[in-house]
Coordinates of C-alpha atoms in Angstrom, one line a residue:
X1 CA 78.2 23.6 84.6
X2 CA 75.0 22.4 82.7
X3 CA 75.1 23.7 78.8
X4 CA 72.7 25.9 77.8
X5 CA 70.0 24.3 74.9
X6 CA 72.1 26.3 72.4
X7 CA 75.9 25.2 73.7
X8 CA 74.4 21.6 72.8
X9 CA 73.2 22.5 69.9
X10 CA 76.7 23.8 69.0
X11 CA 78.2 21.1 70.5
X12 CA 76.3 18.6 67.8
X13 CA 76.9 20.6 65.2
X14 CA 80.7 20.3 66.0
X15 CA 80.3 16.5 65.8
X16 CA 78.7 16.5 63.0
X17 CA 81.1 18.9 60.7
X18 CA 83.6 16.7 61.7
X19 CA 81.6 13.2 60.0
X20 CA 81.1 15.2 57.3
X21 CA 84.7 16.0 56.2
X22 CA 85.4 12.6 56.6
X23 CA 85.1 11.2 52.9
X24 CA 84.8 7.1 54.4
X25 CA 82.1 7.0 57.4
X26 CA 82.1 4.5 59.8
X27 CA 79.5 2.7 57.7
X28 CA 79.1 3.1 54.4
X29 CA 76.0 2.8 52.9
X30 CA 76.2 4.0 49.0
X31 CA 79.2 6.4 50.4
X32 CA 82.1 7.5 48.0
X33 CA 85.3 5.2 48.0
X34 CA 87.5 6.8 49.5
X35 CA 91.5 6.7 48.4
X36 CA 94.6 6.1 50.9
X37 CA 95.8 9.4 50.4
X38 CA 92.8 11.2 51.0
X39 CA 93.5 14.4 53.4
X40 CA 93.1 14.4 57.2
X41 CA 89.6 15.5 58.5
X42 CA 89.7 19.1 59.3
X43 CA 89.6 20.8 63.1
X44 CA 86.2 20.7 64.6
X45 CA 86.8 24.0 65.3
X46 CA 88.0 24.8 62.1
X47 CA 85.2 23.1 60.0
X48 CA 82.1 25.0 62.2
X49 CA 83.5 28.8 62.5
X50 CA 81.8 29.0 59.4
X51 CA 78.4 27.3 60.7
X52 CA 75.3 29.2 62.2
X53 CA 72.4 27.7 63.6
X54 CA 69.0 29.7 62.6
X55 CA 67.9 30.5 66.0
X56 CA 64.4 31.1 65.3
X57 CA 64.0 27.7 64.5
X58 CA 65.9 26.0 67.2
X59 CA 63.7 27.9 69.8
X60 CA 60.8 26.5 67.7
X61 CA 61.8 23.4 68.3
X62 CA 62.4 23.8 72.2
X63 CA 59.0 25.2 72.2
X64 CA 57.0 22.3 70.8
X65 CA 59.3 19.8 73.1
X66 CA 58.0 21.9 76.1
X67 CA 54.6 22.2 75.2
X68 CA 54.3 18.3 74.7
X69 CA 55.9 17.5 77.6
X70 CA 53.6 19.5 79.8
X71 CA 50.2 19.5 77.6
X72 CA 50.7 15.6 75.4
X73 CA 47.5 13.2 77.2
X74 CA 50.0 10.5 77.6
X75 CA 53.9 9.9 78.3
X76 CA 55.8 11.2 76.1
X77 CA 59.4 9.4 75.8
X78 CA 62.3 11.8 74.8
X79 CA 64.2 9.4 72.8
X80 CA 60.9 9.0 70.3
X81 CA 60.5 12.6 70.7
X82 CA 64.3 13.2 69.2
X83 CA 64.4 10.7 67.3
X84 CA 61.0 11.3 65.4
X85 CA 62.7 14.9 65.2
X86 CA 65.9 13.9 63.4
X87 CA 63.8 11.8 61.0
X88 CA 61.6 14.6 59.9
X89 CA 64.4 16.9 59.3
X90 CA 66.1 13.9 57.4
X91 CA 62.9 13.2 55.8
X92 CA 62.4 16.5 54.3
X93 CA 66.0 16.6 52.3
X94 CA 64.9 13.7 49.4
X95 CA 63.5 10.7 49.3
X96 CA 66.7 8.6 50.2
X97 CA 68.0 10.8 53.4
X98 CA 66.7 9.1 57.0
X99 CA 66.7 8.1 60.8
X100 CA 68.2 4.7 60.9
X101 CA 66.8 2.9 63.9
X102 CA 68.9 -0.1 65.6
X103 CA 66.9 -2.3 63.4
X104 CA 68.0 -0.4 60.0
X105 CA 71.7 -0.4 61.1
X106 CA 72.0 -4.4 61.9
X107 CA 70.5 -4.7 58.7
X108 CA 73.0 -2.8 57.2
X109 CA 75.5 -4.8 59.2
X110 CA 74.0 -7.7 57.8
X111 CA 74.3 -6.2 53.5
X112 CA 78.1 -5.1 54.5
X113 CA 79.2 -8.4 55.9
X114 CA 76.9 -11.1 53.8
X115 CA 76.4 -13.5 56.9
X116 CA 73.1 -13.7 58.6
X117 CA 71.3 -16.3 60.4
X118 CA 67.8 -17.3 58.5
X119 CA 66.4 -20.1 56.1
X120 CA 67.9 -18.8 53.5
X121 CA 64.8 -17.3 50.8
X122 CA 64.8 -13.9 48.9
X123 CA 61.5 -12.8 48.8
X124 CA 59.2 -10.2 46.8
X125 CA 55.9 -8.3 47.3
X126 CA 53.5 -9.6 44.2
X127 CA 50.3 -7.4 44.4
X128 CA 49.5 -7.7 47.9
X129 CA 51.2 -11.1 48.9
X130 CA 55.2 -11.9 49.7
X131 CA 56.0 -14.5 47.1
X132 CA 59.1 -16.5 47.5
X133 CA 61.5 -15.1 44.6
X134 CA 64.4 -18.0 45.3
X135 CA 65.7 -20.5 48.3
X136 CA 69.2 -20.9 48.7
X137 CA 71.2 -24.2 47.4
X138 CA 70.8 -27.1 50.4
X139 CA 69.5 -23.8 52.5
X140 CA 66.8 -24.9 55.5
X141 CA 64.0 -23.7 53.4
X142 CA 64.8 -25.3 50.1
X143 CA 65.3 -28.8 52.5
X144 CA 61.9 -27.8 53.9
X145 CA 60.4 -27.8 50.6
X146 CA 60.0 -24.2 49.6
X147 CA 60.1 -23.4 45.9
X148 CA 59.9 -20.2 44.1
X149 CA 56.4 -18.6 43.5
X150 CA 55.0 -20.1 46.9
X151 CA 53.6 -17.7 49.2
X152 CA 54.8 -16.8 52.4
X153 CA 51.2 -16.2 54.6
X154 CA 52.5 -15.9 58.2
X155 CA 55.6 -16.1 60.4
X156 CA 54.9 -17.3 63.7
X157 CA 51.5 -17.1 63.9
X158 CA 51.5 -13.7 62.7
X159 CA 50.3 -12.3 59.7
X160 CA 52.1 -10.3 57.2
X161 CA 49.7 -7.8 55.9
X162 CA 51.2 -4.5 55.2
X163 CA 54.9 -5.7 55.7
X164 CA 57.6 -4.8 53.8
X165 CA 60.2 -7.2 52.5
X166 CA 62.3 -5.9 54.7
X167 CA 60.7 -6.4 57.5
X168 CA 59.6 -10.4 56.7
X169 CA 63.3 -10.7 56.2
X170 CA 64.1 -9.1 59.6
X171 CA 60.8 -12.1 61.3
X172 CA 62.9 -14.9 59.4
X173 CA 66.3 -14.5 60.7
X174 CA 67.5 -15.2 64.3
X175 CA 69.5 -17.2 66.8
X176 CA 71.1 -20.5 64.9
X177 CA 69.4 -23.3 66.1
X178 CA 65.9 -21.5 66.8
X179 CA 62.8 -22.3 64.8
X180 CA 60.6 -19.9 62.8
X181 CA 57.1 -21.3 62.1
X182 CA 56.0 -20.1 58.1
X183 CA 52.5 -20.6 57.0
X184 CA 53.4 -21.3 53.8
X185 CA 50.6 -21.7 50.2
X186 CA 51.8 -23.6 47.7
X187 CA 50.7 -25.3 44.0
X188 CA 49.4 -23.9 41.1
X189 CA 46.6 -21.5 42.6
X190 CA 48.7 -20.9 45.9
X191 CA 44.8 -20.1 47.2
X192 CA 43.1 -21.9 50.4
X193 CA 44.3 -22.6 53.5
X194 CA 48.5 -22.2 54.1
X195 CA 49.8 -25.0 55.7
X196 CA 52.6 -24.9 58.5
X197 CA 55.9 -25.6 58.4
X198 CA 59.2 -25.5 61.3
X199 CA 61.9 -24.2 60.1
X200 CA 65.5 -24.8 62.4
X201 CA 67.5 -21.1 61.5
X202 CA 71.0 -21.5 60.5
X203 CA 73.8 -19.3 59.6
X204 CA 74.1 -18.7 56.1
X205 CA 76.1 -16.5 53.1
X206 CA 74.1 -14.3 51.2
X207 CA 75.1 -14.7 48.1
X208 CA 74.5 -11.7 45.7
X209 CA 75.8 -13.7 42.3
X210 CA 74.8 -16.6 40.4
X211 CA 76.0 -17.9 37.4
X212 CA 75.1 -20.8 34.5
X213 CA 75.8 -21.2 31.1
X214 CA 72.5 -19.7 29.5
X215 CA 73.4 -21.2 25.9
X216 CA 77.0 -22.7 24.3
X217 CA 79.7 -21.1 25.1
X218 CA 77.6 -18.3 26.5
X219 CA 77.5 -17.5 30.5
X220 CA 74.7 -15.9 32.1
X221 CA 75.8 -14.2 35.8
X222 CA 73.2 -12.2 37.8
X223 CA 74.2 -10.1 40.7
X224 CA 71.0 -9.3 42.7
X225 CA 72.3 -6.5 45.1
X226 CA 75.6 -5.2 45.9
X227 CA 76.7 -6.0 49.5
X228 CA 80.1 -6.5 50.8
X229 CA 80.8 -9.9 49.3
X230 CA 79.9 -9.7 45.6
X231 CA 83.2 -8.3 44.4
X232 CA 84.8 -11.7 45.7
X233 CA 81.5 -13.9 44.6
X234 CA 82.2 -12.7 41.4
X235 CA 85.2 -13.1 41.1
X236 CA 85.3 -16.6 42.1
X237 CA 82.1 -17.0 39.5
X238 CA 84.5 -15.9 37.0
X239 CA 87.1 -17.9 37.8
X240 CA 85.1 -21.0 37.7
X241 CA 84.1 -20.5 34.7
X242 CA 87.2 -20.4 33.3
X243 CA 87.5 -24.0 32.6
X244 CA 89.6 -25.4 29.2
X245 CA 87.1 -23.3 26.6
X246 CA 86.1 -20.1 28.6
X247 CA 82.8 -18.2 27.3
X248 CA 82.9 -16.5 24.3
X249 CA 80.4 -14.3 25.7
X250 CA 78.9 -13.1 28.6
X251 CA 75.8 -11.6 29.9
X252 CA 75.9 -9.3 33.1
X253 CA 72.0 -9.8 34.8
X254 CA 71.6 -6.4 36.8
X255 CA 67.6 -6.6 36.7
X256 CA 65.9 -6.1 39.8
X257 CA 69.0 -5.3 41.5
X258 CA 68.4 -2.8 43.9
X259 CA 71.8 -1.4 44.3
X260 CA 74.2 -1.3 47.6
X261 CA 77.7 -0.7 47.9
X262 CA 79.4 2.1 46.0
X263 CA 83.1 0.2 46.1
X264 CA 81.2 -3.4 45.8
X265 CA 80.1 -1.6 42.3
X266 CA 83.4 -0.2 41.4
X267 CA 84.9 -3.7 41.8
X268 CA 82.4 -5.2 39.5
X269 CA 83.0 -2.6 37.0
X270 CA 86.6 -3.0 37.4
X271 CA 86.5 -6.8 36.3
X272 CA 85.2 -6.3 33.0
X273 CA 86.9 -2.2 32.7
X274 CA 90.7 -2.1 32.2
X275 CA 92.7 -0.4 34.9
X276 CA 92.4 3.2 35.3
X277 CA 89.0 3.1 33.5
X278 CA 86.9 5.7 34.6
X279 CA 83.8 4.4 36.9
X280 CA 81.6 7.5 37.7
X281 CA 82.2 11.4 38.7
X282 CA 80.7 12.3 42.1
X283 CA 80.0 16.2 42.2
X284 CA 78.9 17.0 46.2
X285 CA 79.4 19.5 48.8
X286 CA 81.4 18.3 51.6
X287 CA 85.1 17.6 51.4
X288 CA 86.0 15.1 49.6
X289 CA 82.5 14.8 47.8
X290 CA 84.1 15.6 44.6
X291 CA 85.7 12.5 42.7
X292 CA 86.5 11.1 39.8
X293 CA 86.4 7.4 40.3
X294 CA 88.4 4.7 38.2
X295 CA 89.0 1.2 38.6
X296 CA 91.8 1.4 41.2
X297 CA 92.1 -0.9 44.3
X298 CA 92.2 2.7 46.1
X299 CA 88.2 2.7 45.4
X300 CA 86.9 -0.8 46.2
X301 CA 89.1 -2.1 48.7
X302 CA 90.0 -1.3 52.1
X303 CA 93.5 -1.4 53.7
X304 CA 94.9 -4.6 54.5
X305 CA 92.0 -6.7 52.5
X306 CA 92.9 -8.7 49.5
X307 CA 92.4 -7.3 45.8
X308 CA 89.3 -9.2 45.2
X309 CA 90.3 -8.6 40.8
X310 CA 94.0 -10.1 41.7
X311 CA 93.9 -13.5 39.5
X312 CA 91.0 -12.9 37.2
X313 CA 91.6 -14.5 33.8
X314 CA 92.8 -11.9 30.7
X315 CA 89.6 -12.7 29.0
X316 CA 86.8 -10.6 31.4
X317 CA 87.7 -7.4 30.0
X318 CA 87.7 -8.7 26.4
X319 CA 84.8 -11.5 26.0
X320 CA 81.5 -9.6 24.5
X321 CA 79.3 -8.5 27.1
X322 CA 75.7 -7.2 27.2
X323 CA 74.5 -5.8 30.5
X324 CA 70.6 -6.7 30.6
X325 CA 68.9 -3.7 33.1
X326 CA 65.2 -2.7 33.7
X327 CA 63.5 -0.3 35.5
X328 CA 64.2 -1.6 38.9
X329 CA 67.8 -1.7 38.4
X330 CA 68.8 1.1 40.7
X331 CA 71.8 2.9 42.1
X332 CA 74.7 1.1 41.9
X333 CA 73.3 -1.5 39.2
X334 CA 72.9 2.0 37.3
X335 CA 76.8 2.7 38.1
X336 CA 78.1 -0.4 36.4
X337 CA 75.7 -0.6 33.7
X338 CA 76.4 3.5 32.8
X339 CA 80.2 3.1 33.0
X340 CA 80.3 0.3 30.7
X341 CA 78.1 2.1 28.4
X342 CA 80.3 4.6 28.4
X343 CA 83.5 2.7 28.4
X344 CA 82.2 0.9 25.0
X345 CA 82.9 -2.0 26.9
X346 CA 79.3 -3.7 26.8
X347 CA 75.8 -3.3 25.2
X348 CA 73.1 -2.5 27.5
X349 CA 69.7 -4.3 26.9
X350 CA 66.4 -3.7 28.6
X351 CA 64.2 -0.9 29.6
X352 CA 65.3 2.3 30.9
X353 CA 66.6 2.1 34.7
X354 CA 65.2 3.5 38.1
X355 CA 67.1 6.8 37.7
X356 CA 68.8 7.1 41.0
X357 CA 71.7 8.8 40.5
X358 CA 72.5 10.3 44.4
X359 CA 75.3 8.5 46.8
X360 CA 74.3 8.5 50.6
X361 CA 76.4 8.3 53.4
X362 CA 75.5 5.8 56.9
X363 CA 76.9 7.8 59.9
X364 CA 76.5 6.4 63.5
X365 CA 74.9 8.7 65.9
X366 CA 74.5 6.9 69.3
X367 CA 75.6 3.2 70.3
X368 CA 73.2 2.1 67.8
X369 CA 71.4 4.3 65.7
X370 CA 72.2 6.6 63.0
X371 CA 71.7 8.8 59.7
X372 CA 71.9 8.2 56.5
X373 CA 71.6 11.2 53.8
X374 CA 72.6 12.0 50.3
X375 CA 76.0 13.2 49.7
X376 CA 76.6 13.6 46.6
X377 CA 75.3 13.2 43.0
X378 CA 77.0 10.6 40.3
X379 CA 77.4 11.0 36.7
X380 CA 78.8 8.6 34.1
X381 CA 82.2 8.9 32.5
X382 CA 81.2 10.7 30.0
X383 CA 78.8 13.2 32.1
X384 CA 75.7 11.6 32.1
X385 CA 73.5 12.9 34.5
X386 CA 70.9 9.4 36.2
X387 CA 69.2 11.0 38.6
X388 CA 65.7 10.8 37.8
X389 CA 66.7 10.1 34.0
X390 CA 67.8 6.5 34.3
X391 CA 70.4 4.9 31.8
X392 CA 68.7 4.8 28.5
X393 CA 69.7 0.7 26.8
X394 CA 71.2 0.4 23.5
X395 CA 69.1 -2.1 22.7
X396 CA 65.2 -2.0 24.4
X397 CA 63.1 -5.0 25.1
X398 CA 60.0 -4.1 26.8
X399 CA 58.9 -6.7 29.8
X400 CA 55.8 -8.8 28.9
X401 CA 52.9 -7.1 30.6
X402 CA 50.1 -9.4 32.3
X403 CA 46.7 -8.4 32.8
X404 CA 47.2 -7.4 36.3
X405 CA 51.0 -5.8 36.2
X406 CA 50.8 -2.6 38.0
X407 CA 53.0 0.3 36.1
X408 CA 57.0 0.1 37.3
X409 CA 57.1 3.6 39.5
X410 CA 60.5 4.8 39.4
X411 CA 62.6 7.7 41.0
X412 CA 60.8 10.5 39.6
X413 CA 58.0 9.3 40.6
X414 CA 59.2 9.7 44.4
X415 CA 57.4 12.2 46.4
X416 CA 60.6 14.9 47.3
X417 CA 63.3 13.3 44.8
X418 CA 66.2 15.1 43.6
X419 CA 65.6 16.6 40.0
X420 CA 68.0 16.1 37.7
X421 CA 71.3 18.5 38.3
X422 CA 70.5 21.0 35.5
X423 CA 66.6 20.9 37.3
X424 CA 64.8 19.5 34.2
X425 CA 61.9 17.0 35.1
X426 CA 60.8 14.6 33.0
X427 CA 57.3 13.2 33.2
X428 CA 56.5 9.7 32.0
X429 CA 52.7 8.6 31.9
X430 CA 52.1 5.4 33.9
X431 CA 50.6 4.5 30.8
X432 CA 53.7 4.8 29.2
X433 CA 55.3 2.8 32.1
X434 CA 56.4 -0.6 31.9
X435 CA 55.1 -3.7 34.2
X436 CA 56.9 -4.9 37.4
X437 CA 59.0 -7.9 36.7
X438 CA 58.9 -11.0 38.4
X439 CA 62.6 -12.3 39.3
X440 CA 60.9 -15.9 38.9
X441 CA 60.9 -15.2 35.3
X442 CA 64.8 -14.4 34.7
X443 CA 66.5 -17.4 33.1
X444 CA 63.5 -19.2 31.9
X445 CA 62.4 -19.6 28.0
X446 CA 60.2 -16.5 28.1
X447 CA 63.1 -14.6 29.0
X448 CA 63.1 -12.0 26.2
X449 CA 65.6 -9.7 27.6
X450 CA 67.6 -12.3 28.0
X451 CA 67.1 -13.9 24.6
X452 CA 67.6 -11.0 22.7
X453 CA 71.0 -10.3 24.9
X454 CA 72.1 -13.7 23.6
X455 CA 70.8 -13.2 20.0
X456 CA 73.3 -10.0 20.1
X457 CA 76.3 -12.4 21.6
X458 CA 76.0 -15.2 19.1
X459 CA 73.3 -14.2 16.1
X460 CA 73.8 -17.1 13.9
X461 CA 73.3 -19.4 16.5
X462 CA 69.8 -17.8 17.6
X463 CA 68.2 -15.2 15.1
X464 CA 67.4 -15.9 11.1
X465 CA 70.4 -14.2 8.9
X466 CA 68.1 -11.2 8.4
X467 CA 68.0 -10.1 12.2
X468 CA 71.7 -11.5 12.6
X469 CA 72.9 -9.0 10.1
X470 CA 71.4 -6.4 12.3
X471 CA 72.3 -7.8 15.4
X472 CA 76.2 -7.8 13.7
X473 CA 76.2 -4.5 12.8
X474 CA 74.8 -2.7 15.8
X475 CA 78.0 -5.2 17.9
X476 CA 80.6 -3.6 15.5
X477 CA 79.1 0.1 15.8
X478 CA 79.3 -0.6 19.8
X479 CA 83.0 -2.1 19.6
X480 CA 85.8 -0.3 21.2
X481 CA 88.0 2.2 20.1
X482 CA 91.6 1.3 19.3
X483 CA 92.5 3.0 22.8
X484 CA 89.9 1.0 24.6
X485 CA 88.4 4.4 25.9
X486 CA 85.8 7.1 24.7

């Protein structure tokens, strides 16, 4: 027998009751970490006695779908019918719920795993034009000669106007061995006429860390996203640098980072946090949505991998830290940075963050599509609430504006966020705003962020004894407790 529209509709909403008990999704985009001992999904049955489709609306729905089909000009394809459908109802939760096309699922793939085949450069939209931020070490681009702050004009032929960086990524990768053709601008005015160059694609790691000593006896590790590898990047960064006279400080890099991985975070978190320190609370819903999150192999591991913090030397969860954020560190950057706050474990230095503060969960629908909505809301050990708030620094160093920087927009300023849980809004002026930063810029001597994070660190070494003796006393007022907790 063929099922009536509304035994269909039942019969999705079965399906997806049942993903949503499930506390670990198939694919797990910012989802919450789920333990070994979490409890068995519930009936399908079970979970949607207490579901009711609004009828009205569903025969809405029908109604427009037949009145296309018979009236629309053209063809009208059902998939893009259905699947423009899901993302409007997606679309209209918050501004981080969507459809996730084939496309948006091999990219996520891609972050889980960190292998992809490309020429290995991270670039950034600069005011209208995709500047190259980095090139890998010995990558095909950096052999090509591409340097950071060259522009990227065209990929195969094609021009890039009104791409996203996403989307240039997605034109640069493909088939090891094939050849992507970049017009590339380069020098000091990066104007004129691009010139060509042939790349040959190969299969490369994305690496998500980096790490240098910034000053002596001071290290300087960036993580630029959290994707499935950084847990064990860092921790082999860590482990490298503990050579006969290991750092006697450290400076955690988490501008710019766009966020990732809920457990890659809790891993990070947990190499500088003792064990059992308390990560972040997640308050949602749907079973399971309600956690208290500590640094526990339960929460950034999966069964059967290897403890990516087994080994790490004694001295990562004592050396001084400072944790350098701005306001494009978002999501997960803002989980590690607000539970080390927290934790007293490390000073925060910066500008306030992004302010997302929500967890979404990646849930395949057909063989290669899916959704991906907002689960849950996070808060810091001690009940900070991030969502459109941001994690306020100890210590703030505003980002040198230029003449052209256009005002940092953050999560509040998203059309259809989530307000803050107890519904206040705030309002910050763009005036009031500080510029977009330039990832070219990290590291270098006009660095101030990154200066003052080592002035704090080691203030005899950089700062005049007047600022030291501040510097000193705002270090002890930040130590630990004799428990090591709050």
């Amino acid at each position: 027998m063929t099922p009536t529209p509304h035994r269909k509709c039942a019969a999705v909403a079965a399906a997806v009751a049942t993903l949503l008990a499930c506390t670990l999704p198939t694919r797990a985009a910012e989802s919450i970490p789920a333990p070994a001992s979490a409890p068995a999904t519930a009936p399908a049955a079970t979970v949607t006695s207490s579901l009711s489709l609004p009828q009205a609306e569903m025969e809405k729905l029908l109604a427009a779908y037949a009145m296309i089909k018979r009236n629309y000009v053209g063809q009208a394809d059902d998939k893009k019918l259905f699947d423009g459908a899901i993302a409007g109802m997606l679309g209209s939760l918050d501004a981080h719920s969507q459809y996730m096309s084939s496309d948006d699922m091999r990219d996520l793939d891609r972050e889980n795993s960190g292998e992809y085949v490309g020429i290995g450069i991270e670039v950034q939209l600069d005011r209208d034009r995709m500047r190259v931020v980095s090139t890998g070490t010995d990558s095909p681009a950096a052999r090509a000669g591409i340097r950071a702050g060259d522009v990227i004009a065209s990929i195969d032929g094609a021009a890039l106007a009104g791409l996203s960086s996403s989307e240039v990524g997605r034109r640069m990768r493909g088939a090891p061995g094939s050849v992507v053709t970049v017009g590339l601008m380069q020098g000091s005015g990066r104007e004129g006429k691009p010139h060509t160059l042939r790349i040959t694609r190969a299969a490369l790691h994305d690496a998500t860390v980096s790490a240098r000593m910034a000053a002596p006896g001071l290290a300087w590790i960036r993580i630029s996203a959290f994707g499935g590898a950084t847990g064990s990047d860092l921790a082999a960064a860590l482990k490298k640098l503990d050579g006969k006279a290991p750092p006697r400080g450290l400076v955690l890099d988490l501008r710019n980072d766009p966020g990732g991985l809920v457990p890659a975070a809790v891993g990070v978190a947990g190499a500088f946090l003792a064990p059992g320190s308390v990560v972040f609370n997640a308050r949602g819903n749907a079973p399971g949505a309600n956690a208290t999150v500590t640094v526990d192999p339960r929460y950034y591991r999966e069964q059967g991998e290897a403890d990516v913090l087994d080994g790490l030397p004694a001295w990562t969860r004592t050396v001084p830290l400072t944790v350098l954020v701005n306001g494009a560190s978002a999501s997960a950057a803002e989980l590690v940075a607000g539970a080390l706050q927290d934790n007293r474990r490390a000073t925060i230095v910066g500008s306030r963050t992004f302010g997302k503060g929500s967890i979404q969960s990646v849930i395949p629908l057909g063989a290669d599509d899916g959704i991906k909505f907002t689960v849950a809301r996070y808060f810091t050990p001690k009940g900070h609430d991030i969502q459109a708030r941001g994690v306020t620094p100890d210590v703030t160093v505003a980002p040198a504006a230029g003449a052209d920087d256009e005002p940092m927009l953050r999560e509040a300023d998203l059309a259809n966020h989530l307000p803050p849980a107890d519904g206040a809004q705030p309002v910050v002026a763009a005036s009031a705003r500080e510029p977009v930063e330039s990832t070219r810029t990290f590291g270098t001597r006009d660095d101030k962020a990154l200066q003052a994070a080592l002035g704090l660190l080691a203030p005899a070494q950089a700062h005049g004894p007047s600022l030291a003796g501040l510097l000193q006393k705002l270090a002890a007022d930040l130590k630990p407790t004799s428990a090591g907790m709050p």
